[in-house]
Each structure stands twice: as structure tokens, then as C-alpha cells.
Coordinates of C-alpha atoms in Angstrom, one line a residue:
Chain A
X1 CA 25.1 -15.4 -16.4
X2 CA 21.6 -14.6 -18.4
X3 CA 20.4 -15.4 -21.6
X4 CA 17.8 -14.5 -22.9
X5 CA 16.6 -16.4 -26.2
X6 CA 13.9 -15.7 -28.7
X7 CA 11.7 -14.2 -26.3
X8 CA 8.3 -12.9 -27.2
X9 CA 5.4 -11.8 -25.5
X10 CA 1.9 -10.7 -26.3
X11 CA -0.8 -9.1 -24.1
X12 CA -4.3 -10.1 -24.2
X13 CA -5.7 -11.9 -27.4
X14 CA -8.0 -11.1 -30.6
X15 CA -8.0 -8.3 -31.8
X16 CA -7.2 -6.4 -28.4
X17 CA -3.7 -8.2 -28.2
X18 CA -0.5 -6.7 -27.9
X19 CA 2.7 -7.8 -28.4
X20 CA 5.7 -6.0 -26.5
X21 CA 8.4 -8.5 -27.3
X22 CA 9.1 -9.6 -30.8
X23 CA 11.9 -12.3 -30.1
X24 CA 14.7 -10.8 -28.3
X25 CA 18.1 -12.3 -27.8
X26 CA 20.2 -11.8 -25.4
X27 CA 23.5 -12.7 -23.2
X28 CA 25.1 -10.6 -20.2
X29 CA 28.4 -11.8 -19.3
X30 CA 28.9 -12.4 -15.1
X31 CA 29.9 -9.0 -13.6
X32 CA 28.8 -7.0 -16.7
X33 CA 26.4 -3.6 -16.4
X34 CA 23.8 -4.1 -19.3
X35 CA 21.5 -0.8 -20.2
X36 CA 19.0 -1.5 -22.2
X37 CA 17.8 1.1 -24.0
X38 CA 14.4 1.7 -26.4
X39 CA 11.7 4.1 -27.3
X40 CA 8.6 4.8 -24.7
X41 CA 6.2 1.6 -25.0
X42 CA 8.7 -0.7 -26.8
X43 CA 8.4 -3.7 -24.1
X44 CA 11.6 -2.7 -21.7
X45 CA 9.5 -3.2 -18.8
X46 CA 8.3 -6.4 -19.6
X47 CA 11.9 -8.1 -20.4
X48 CA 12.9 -6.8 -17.4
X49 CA 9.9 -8.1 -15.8
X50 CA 10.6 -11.3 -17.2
X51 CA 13.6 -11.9 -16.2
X52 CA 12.4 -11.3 -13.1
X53 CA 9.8 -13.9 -13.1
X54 CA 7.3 -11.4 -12.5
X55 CA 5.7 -11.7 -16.2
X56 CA 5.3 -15.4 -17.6
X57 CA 6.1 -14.7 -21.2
X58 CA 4.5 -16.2 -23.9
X59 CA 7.9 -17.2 -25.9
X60 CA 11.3 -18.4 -25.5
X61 CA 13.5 -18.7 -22.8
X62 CA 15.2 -17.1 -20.0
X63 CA 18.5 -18.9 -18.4
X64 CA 19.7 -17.5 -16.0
X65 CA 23.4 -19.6 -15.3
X66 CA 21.8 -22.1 -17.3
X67 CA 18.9 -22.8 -15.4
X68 CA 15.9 -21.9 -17.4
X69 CA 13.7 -18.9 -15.4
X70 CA 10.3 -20.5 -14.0
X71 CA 8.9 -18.0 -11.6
X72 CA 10.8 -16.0 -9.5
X73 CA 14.5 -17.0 -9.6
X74 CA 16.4 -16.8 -6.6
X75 CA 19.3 -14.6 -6.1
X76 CA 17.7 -11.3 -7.7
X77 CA 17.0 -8.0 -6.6
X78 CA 15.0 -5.6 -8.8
X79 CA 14.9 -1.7 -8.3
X80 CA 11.8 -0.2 -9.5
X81 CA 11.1 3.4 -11.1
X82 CA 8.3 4.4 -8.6
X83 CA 10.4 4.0 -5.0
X84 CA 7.3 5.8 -3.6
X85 CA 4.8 3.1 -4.7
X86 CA 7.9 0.4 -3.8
X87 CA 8.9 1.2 -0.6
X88 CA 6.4 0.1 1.8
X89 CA 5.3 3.0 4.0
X90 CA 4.2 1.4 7.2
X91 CA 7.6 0.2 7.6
X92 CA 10.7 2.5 8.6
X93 CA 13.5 2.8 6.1
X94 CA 15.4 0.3 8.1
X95 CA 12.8 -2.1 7.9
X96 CA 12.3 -1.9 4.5
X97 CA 15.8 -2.8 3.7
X98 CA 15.8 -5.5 6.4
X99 CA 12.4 -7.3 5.0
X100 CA 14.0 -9.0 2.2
X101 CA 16.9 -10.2 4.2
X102 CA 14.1 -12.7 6.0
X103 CA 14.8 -15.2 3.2
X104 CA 18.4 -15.2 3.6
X105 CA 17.9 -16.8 6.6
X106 CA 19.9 -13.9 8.5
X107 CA 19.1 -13.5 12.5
X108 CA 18.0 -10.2 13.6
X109 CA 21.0 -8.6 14.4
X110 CA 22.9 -9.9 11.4
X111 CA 20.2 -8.1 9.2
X112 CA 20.2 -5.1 11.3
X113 CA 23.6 -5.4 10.7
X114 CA 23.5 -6.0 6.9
X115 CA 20.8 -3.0 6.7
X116 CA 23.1 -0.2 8.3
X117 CA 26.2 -1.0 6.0
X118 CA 24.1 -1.1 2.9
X119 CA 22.3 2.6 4.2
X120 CA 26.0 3.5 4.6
X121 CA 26.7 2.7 1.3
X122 CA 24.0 5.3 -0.2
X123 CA 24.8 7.8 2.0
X124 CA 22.0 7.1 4.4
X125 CA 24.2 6.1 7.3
X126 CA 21.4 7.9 9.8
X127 CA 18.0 7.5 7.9
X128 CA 17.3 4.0 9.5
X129 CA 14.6 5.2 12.2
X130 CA 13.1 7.5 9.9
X131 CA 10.3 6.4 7.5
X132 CA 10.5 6.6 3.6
X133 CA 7.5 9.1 3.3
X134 CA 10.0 11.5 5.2
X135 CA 12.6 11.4 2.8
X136 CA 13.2 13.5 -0.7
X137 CA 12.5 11.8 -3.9
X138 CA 16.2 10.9 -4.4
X139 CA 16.8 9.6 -0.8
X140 CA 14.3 7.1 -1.3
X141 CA 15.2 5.8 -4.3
X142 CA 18.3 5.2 -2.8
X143 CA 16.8 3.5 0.0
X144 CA 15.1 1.3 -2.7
X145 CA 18.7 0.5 -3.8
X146 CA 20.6 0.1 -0.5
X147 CA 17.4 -2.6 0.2
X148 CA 18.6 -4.4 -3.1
X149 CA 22.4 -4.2 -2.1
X150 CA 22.0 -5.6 0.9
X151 CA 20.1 -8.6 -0.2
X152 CA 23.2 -9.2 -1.9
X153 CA 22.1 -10.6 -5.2
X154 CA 24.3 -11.8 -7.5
X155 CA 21.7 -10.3 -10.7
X156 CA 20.2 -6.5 -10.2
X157 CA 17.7 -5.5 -12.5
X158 CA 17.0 -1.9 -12.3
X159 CA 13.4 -0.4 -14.4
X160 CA 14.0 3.2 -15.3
X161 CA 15.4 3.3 -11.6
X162 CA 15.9 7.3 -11.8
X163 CA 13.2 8.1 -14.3
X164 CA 11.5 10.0 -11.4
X165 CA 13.8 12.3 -10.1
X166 CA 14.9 15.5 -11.1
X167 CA 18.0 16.1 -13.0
X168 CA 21.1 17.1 -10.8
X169 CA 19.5 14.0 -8.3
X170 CA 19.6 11.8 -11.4
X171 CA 23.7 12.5 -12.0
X172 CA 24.1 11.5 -8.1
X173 CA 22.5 8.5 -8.5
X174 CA 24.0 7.3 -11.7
X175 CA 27.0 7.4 -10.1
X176 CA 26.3 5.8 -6.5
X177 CA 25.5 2.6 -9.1
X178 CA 28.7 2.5 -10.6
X179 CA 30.1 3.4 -7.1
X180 CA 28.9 0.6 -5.6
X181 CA 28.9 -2.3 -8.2
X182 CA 32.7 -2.2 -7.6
X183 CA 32.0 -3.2 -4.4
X184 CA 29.8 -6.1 -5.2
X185 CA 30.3 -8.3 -7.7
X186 CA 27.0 -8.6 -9.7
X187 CA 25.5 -8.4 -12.6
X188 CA 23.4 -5.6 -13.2
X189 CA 20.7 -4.8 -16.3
X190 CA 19.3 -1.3 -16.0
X191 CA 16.8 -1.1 -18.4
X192 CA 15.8 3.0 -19.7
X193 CA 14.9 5.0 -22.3
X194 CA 17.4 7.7 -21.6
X195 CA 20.2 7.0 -24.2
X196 CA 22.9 9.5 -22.6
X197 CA 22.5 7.9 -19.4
X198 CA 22.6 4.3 -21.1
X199 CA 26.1 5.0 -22.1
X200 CA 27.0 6.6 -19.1
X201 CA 26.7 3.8 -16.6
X202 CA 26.9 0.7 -19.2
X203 CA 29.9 -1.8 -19.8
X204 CA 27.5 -2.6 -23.1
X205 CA 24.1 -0.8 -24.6
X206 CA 21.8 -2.8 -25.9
X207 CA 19.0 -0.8 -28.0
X208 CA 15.6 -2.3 -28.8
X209 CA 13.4 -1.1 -31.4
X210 CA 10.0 0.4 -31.3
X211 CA 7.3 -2.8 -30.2
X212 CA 7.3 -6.2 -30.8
X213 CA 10.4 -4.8 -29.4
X214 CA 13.8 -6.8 -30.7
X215 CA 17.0 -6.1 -30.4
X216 CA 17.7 -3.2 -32.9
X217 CA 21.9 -2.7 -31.9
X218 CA 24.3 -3.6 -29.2
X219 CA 27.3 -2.3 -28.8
X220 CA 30.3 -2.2 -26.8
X221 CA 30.9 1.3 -24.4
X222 CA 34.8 1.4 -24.3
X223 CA 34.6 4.6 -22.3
X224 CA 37.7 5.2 -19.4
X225 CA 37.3 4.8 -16.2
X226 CA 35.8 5.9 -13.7
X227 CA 34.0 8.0 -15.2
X228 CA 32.7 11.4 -14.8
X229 CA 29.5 13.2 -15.7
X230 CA 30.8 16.0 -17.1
X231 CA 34.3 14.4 -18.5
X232 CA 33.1 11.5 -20.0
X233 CA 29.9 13.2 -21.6
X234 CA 32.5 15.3 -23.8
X235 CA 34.5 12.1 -24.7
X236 CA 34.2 12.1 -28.6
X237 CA 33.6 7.9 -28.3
X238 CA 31.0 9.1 -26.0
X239 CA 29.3 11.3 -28.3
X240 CA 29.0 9.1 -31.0
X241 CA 27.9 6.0 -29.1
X242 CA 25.0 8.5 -28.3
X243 CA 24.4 9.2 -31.7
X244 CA 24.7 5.8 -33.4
X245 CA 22.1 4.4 -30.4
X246 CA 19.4 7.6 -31.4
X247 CA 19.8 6.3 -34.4
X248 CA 19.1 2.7 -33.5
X249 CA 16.2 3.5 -31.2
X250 CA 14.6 5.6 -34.0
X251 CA 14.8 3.1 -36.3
X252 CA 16.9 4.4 -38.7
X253 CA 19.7 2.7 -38.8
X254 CA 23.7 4.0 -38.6
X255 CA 24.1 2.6 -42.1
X256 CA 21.9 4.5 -43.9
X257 CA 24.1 7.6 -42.8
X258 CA 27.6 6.8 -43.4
X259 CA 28.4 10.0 -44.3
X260 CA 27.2 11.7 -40.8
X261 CA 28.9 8.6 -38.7
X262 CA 32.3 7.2 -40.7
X263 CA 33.6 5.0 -38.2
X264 CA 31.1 2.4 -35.9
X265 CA 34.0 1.5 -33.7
X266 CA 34.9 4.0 -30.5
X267 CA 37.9 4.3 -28.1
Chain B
X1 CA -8.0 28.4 15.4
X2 CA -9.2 25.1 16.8
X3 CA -9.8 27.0 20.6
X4 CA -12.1 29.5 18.6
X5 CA -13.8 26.8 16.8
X6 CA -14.7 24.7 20.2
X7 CA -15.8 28.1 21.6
X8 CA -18.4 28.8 18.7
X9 CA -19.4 25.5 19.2
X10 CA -20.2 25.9 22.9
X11 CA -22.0 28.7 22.7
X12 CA -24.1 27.0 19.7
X13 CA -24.9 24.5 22.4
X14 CA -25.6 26.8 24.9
X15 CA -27.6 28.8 23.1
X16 CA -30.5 25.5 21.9
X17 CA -30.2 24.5 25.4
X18 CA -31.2 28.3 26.3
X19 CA -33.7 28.3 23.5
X20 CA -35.5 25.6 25.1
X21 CA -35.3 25.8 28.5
X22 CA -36.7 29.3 27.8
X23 CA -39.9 27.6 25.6
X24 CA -40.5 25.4 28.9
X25 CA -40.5 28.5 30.9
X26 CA -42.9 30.7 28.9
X27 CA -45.5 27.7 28.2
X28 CA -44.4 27.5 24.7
X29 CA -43.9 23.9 25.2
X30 CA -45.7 22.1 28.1
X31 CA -43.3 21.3 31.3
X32 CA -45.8 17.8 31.8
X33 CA -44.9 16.7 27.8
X34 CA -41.3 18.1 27.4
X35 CA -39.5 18.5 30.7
X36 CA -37.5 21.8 30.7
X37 CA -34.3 21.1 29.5
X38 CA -32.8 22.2 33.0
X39 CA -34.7 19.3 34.4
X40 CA -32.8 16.8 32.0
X41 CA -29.4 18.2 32.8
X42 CA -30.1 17.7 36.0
X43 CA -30.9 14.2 35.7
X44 CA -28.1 13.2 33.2
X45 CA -25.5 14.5 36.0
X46 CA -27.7 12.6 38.4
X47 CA -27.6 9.1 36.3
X48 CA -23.9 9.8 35.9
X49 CA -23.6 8.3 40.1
X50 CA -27.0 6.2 39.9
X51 CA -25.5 2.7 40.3
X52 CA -29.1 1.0 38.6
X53 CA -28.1 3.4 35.6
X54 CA -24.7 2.5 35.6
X55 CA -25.3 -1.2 35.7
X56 CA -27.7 -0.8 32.8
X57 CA -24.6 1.2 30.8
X58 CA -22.2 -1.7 31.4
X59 CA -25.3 -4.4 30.0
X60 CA -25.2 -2.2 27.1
X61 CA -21.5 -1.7 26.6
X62 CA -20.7 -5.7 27.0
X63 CA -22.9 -6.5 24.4
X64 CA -21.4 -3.4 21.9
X65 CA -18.6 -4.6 22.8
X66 CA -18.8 -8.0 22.2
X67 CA -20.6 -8.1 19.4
X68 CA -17.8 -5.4 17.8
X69 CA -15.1 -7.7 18.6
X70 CA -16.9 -10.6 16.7
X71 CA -18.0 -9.0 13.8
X72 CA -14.8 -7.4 13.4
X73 CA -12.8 -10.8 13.6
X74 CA -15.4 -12.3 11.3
X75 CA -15.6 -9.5 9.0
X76 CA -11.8 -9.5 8.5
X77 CA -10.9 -12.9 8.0
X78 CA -14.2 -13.0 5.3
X79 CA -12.8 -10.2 3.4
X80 CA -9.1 -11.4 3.4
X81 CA -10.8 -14.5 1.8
X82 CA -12.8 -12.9 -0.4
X83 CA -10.5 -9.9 -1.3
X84 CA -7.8 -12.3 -2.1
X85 CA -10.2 -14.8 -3.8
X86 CA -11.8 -13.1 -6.9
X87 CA -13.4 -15.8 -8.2
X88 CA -15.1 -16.5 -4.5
X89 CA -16.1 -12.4 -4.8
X90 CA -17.9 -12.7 -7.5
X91 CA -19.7 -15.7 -6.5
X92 CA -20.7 -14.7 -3.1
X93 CA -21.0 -10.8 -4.0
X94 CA -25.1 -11.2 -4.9
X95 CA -25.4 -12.9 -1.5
X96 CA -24.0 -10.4 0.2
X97 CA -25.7 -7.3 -1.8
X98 CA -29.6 -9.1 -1.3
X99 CA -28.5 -9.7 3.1
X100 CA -27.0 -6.1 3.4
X101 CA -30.0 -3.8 2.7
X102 CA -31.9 -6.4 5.7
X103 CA -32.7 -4.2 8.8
X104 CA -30.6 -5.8 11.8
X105 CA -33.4 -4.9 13.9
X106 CA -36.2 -6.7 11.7
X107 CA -34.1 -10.2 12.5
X108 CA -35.0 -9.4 16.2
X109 CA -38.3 -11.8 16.3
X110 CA -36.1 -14.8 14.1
X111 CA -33.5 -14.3 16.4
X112 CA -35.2 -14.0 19.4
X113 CA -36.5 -17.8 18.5
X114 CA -33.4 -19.7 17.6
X115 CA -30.8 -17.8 20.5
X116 CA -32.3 -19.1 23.7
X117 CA -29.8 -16.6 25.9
X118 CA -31.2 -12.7 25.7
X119 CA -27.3 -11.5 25.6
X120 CA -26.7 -13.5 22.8
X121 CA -29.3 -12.7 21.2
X122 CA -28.5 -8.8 21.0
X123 CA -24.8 -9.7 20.5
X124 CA -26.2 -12.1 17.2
X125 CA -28.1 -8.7 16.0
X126 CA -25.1 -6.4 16.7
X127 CA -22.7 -8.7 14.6
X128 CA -24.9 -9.2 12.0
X129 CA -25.3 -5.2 11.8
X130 CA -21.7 -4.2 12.4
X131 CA -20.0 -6.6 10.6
X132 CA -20.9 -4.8 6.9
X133 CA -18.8 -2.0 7.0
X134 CA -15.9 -4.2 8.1
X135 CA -16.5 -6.3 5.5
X136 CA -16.6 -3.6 3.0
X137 CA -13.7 -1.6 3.7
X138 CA -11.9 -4.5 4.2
X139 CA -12.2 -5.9 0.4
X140 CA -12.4 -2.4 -0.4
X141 CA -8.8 -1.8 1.0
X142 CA -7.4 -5.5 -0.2
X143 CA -8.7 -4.3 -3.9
X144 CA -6.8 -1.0 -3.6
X145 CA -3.7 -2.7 -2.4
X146 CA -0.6 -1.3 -4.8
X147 CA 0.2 -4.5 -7.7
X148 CA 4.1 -2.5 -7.5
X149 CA 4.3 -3.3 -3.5
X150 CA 3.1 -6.7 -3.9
X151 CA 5.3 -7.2 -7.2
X152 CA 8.1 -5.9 -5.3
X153 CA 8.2 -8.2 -2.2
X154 CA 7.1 -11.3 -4.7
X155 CA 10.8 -10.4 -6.6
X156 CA 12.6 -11.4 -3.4
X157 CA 11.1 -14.3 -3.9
X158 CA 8.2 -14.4 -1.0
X159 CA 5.3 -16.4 -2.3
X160 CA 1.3 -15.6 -1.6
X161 CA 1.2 -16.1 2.2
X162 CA 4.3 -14.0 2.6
X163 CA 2.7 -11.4 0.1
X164 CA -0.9 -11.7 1.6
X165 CA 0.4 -11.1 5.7
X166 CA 3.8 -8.6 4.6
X167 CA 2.3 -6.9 2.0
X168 CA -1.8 -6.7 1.7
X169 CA -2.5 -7.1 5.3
X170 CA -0.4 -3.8 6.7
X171 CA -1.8 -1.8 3.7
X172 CA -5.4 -2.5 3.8
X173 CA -5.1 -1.9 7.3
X174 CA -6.2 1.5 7.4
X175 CA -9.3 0.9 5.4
X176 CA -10.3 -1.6 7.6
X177 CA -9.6 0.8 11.0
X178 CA -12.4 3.1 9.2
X179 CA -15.2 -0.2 8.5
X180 CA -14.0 -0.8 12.6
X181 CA -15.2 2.9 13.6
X182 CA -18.4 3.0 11.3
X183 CA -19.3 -0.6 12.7
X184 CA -18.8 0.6 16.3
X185 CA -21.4 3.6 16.2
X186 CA -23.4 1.1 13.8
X187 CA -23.4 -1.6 16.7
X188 CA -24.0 1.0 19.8
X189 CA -27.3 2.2 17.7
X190 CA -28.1 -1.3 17.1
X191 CA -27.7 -2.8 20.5
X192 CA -29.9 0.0 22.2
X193 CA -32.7 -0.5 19.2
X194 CA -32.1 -4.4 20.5
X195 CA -32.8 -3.3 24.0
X196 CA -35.9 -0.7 23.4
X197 CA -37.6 -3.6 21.1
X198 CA -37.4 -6.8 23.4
X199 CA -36.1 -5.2 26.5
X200 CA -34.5 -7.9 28.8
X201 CA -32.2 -7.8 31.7
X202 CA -30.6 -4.5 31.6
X203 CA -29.3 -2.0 29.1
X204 CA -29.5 1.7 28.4
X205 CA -32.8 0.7 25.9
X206 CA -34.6 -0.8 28.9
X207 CA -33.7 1.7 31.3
X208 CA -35.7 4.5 28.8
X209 CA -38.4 1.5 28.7
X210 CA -39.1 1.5 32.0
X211 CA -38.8 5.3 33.0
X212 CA -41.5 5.6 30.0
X213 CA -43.7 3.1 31.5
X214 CA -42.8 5.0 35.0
X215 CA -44.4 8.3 32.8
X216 CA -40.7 9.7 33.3
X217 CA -39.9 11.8 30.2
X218 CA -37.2 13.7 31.5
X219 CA -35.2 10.5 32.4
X220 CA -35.8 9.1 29.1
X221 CA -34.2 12.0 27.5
X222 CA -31.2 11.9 30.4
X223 CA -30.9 8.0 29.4
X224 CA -30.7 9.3 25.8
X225 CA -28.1 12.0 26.2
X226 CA -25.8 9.3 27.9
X227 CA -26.1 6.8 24.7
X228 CA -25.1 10.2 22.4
X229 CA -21.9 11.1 24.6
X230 CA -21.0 6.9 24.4
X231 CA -21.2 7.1 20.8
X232 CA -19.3 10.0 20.9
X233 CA -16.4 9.1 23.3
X234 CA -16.2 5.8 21.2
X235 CA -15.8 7.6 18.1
X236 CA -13.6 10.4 19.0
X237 CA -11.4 7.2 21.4
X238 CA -11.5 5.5 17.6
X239 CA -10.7 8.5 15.5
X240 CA -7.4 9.0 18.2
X241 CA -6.1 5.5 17.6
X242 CA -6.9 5.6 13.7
X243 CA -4.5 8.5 13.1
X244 CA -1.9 7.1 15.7
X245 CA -1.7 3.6 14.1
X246 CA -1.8 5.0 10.4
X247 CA -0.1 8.0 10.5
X248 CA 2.1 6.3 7.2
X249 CA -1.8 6.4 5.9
X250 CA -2.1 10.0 6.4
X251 CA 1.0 11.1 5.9
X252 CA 0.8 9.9 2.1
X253 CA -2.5 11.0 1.1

């Protein structure tokens, strides 16, 4: 579905430049649910952004199903961190999730349509008339999210998408996403620096190191499903996936440990 | 809270009024220089169903109104261009900083000679006047413009235009509401300067011209009082619509 190959990227140039990505390498799998997972800083944004076409990198390549990524590519929703900043606030919730439907070609009833059931599928069956500046922190982010499911793309990117809400919010949301991606077949990379919740909602963590930011681990999650926020968290495979990614996002890696972490692979 | 607030105010007004009716009464201030203030109420009810008044409010209003309209429509579409052109900005920026500071009313006489039609003439001045703060807010507003909202629709894949008209457009919007109410008192003041300076068929400005030449002080002061309650009914009319259209604005900041 993606790859991502040898992709760098520096900011500015001289002595002022930056560089976030260090040659990063990368393939998600059609239908997989990718976290990616790094230290503050360490260039998750800009992969993400990327991929997206939003950010021409300086480096390497992205495919996305083999076509190589040249602006924006078709077929892609992206949920941002800041829903407040995303969400436009001239426009009623309903709106906002309709907009993007425009370039589906979809009549006005069929997006109205298309709107309501993916409102239903957050939770916000009834929000439609109201506008996002009306709504909690949480609600709108989800109205960010119904606006991507209903577009229907077949590759969600997600940046830090519930880095700004508050804990028990955070949980609810984790779990509308894996909710919902068994009702839509996509593929889905949610890139964030919280490693607990990286495991939580992944199929596969991949863990970048501090920047030029390259890919520093990637394992397998071979939790049970579906899972639980409080089962799953006590899951010993799901304690030491935590552990072995801290590791890899600090830098040090598992190896140099082996007493504290005898066996890599997890159940 | 508001109720006790418009009463205060009242009586503040009451109370000058008082103040100087009672200087006209005592001699403190000449009744043949400055009329006594009850004089000038008088006559501003009176203009209020004098049909030559009137006629000379409408004059006035067409060409504030007018002129408004085209410098807003001008204004607009030059700062969409230039907000969303920055290389354009910075070219045309020093043109516009040395032609702001210019005194509408000091393009009168050039004016006056290259617009044959006295109406258009004023409107010409007004525009010129009222399009600046419409101009400004608008690029101001375009600048402000959020890079996440315009990065967000641009990752459904809408290109510039879409971005530009969905996007920039709706949010600047407010900014340039404000530059719309600024330039409207700017181009009331303007086209009533226009009218005192080369006077012409009609207009509030001519009207005090010719009750000064008719040694009428007290219906230059009732001409007056109208052009300060227009300027304030457009305003308060402007203010109204502002929060009504942009409540999102409000709501948010």
C-alpha cells in the first residue's frame, strides 16, 4: 500500500538547516494500522506530512500502491492534532464533514447523506446543525475524524490526533479508531509520541529515533483482540512491547539490556 | 447593567446640552454668534420634515454610498491579489505606503479637473479615501489566515482556487467586515469635506454652505448634528451586521 524509501528531509540551508528525516524506510501492508512512534522533535510530523504531499521532501521516495507521491495523492484523508485550528469555524459541523465530499463528485443529498452516517459513527448522530466551536475538545476531534471517514479514503494518516485532549477523552477516542477501522477497510498510520498508546491501537509500532529521525525499531503487536484499555494494558506482551519501544525511542537499544528484557518476541 | 449605562449617558447629554443652553441664556456666550442650543434642537427636528434638507441628505448618502460600494469591491479583490501574491506585496507595498498618508481632500482640485461630472468627482475622492482600510484589513486578514485550515482542505486534494475561495476567503472575512465599517465613517466624513470645499448640486456640505452665506449659524449646527446621527446609525447598522455575520469570529476569540 505505502512505501516509503530512503527518505530524508532538511529545513532551511547553511548553517540554519535542519534535518528531520535521516533516511527512513518504510512499508505498511493494505488494511494494516501503523503507529509511528518517536521522541518530541524527531521529524514524525514531517513523514506524515510527506506522505501526505503536504511537505516536498528533499530525499527519496514515497509510493503509495506503487505510484510514486507528487503532491497531494488522491484517496487520503489526514486527521490533525489541533481539530480547533482544523475544523473550519464558519461552517457547521455538518458542513465541515460534507466539504471534502465535493471532490467525490457526490450530489448534495448523497453527501448529506454520507455526512450523517459518518456523525453516527462517532457518536455525533445530532451534532450536524450545531457548529464545531460549540462542541467539547473531544467532540470535535471526532468530528475531524467522522469528516475523514466519510471521505472514505482508502490511506488515513492521523498526527498526534488525541495529543490535545485530556486523558479519560483520549481512551474514548483510541477506541472509536479501532472501532471504526473494522468497518472500513483502510489503511491507517497514526503517527505519536505516546508509546502506550502506540501499542494500544497498532497492528505494528514503528519507533524512530531522536532527529535526522530513522527508523530506530519495528515490531510486530500480537496483542488479542479487541482490545481493552484496561485488559490489554496489563497483558505481560503488552508491557514489554512498551518497554522494549522506551527503549528504542531513547536510544538505547533492547540489546544492551538483555538481562532486564530476555525474550524480544511477545504473544 | 446596559439600561443603567444608557441612562448615565442620557443624562451626560442632557446635562452639556443644559450647560449651554444656560451660557446662551445668561450672556455667557452671545445668542447672535452661538445660537442657544434650544434654537438648534429646534431646527434639527425641523430639517428632519424639510424636503430641501432631505434632498440634500439623499445627494450626500448616494455618493457615500456609492463610493463605499466601489472602494469596497476594489479594495477586496486588490488585497485577495496582493494577500495571496507575496512577491506582488512587496513590490507594490512602497506605492501604497507613499499614496496612503495623501489627504483625500487635497486631490479635490486634480480631481475636480480630470472628472468632468461633480458626482463623480466626490464619489472618485470618497473611493480613493475609503478604500485603505479595506485594503488593509483585508491583506491583514489573508496574512492571518491559519497555514493548518488551508493545509487541511489542500490534503483533500483541493488546489489554490479551491483553497483561496473555501478556505482564505470565509476567514479573512471578518477582518475585512471591520476595514468595511472604518471605510464607511471614513467616506461619510470625506464626502461632506467634498461637499463644504467645492460645493455643487446638493449635499449635507452645501446645505451648511449656504445657510453660512445666509448668516444662519444655528442651521449650520442642525445640518451638523444630522451628519453625526448618519455616521452613527451607519456605524451602529454596521457593528449589528458584523457580529451577526461573524458570530464564529466572536465566538472563538
Amino acid at each position: 500500500m505505502l512505501d516509503v524509501i530512503n527518505l530524508s528531509h532538511t529545513y532551511g540551508a547553511g548553517p540554519q538547516a535542519h534535518q528531520a528525516l535521516g533516511g527512513v524506510n518504510l512499508h505498511v501492508a493494505e488494511g494494516q494500522l501503523v503507529s509511528v512512534v518517536g521522541p518530541s522533535g524527531c521529524g514524525k510530523s514531517t513523514l506524515l506530512r510527506s506522505i501526505a504531499g503536504l511537505v516536498r521532501p528533499t530525499g527519496g521516495r514515497i509510493l503509495i500502491r506503487g505510484a510514486q507521491v507528487d503532491g497531494v495523492p488522491d484517496d487520503l484523508a489526514v486527521v490533525f492534532q489541533d481539530y480547533s485550528r482544523s475544523l473550519f469555524p464558519w461552517m457547521s459541523v455538518g458542513e465541515n464533514v460534507e466539504l471534502p465530499l465535493q471532490r467525490r463528485g457526490l450530489d448534495r443529498t448523497a453527501r448529506r447523506a454520507a455526512a450523517a452516517e459518518a456523525l453516527d459513527a462517532v457518536g455525533l448522530g445530532n451534532a450536524a446543525a450545531k457548529f464545531p466551536w460549540e462542541l467539547s475538545g473531544g467532540m470535535q476531534q471526532r468530528v475531524s475524524i467522522a469528516r475523514a471517514l466519510a471521505y472514505r479514503p482508502s490511506l488515513l494518516l492521523m498526527d498526534e490526533p488525541f495529543g490535545s485532549v485530556d486523558a479519560q477523552t483520549r481512551e474514548d477516542l483510541e477506541d472509536l479508531i479501532l472501532a471504526v477501522r473494522g468497518h472500513h477497510r483502510m489503511t491507517i498510520v497514526l503517527i505519536t509520541h505516546d508509546i502506550d498508546e502506540s501499542v494500544y491501537v497498532g497492528d505494528r509500532v514503528v519507533a524512530l529515533t531522536k532527529a535526522p529521525a530513522r527508523v530506530a525499531g519495528d515490531l510486530q503487536v500480537d496483542l488479542p483482540g479487541p482490545r481493552d484499555q484496561i485488559a490489554t494494558r496489563e497483558l505481560p506482551g503488552f508491557v514489554h512491547l512498551r518497554a522494549e519501544i522506551g527503549r528504542l525511542v531513547r536510544g538505547k537499544h533492547a540489546d544492551l539490556l538483555p538481562n532486564l528484557l530476555p525474550n524480544r518476541s511477545v504473544h | 447593567m446596559t439600561s443603567t449605562r444608557v441612562i448615565r449617558g442620557a443624562i451626560g447629554v442632557a446635562g452639556l446640552l443644559a450647560v449651554a443652553e444656560l451660557a446662551g441664556r445668561t450672556g455667557l456666550l452671545d445668542p447672535a454668534v452661538v445660537p442657544l442650543t434650544s434654537t438648534v434642537v429646534s431646527d434639527t427636528v425641523g430639517l428632519a420634515v424639510d424636503s430641501e434638507f432631505l434632498t440634500d441628505v439623499s445627494f450626500t448618502l448616494i455618493v457615500w454610498a456609492v463610493g463605499l460600494g466601489l472602494a469596497s469591491l476594489l479594495a477586496v479583490s486588490a488585497g485577495m491579489l496582493l494577500g495571496s501574491l507575496p512577491r506582488a506585496e512587496s513590490a507594490v507595498r512602497p506605492v501604497l505606503e507613499f499614496l496612503r498618508p495623501i489627504p483625500s481632500v487635497a486631490l479635490i482640485p486634480l480631481v475636480t479637473l480630470v472628472v468632468a461630472s461633480d458626482a463623480w468627482m466626490k464619489i472618485t475622492v470618497v473611493v480613493y479615501a475609503a478604500m485603505w482600510p479595506v485594503l488593509i484589513n483585508t491583506m491583514y486578514g489573508l496574512r492571518e489566515v491559519d497555514p493548518l485550515a488551508k493545509e487541511t482542505l489542500r490534503s483533500f486534494g483541493f488546489g489554490r482556487l479551491d483553497v483561496l475561495r473555501r478556505v482564505s476567503l470565509p476567514s479573512a472575512a471578518p477582518f475585512v467586515g471591520t476595514g468595511i465599517r472604518l471605510a464607511a465613517s471614513v467616506a461619510l466624513i470625506v464626502a461632506i469635506s467634498a461637499e463644504l470645499l467645492s460645493g455643487g448640486a446638493g449635499g449635507i456640505g452645501v446645505y451648511i454652505i449656504k445657510a453660512g452665506s445666509a448668516d444662519r449659524v444655528d442651521l449650520m449646527l442642525a445640518a451638523a448634528m444630522w451628519a453625526g446621527v448618519l455616521g452613527l446609525i451607519v456605524n451602529s447598522v454596521l457593528v449589528r451586521g458584523q457580529r451577526r455575520l461573524f458570530r464564529w469570529h466572536e465566538a472563538r476569540t
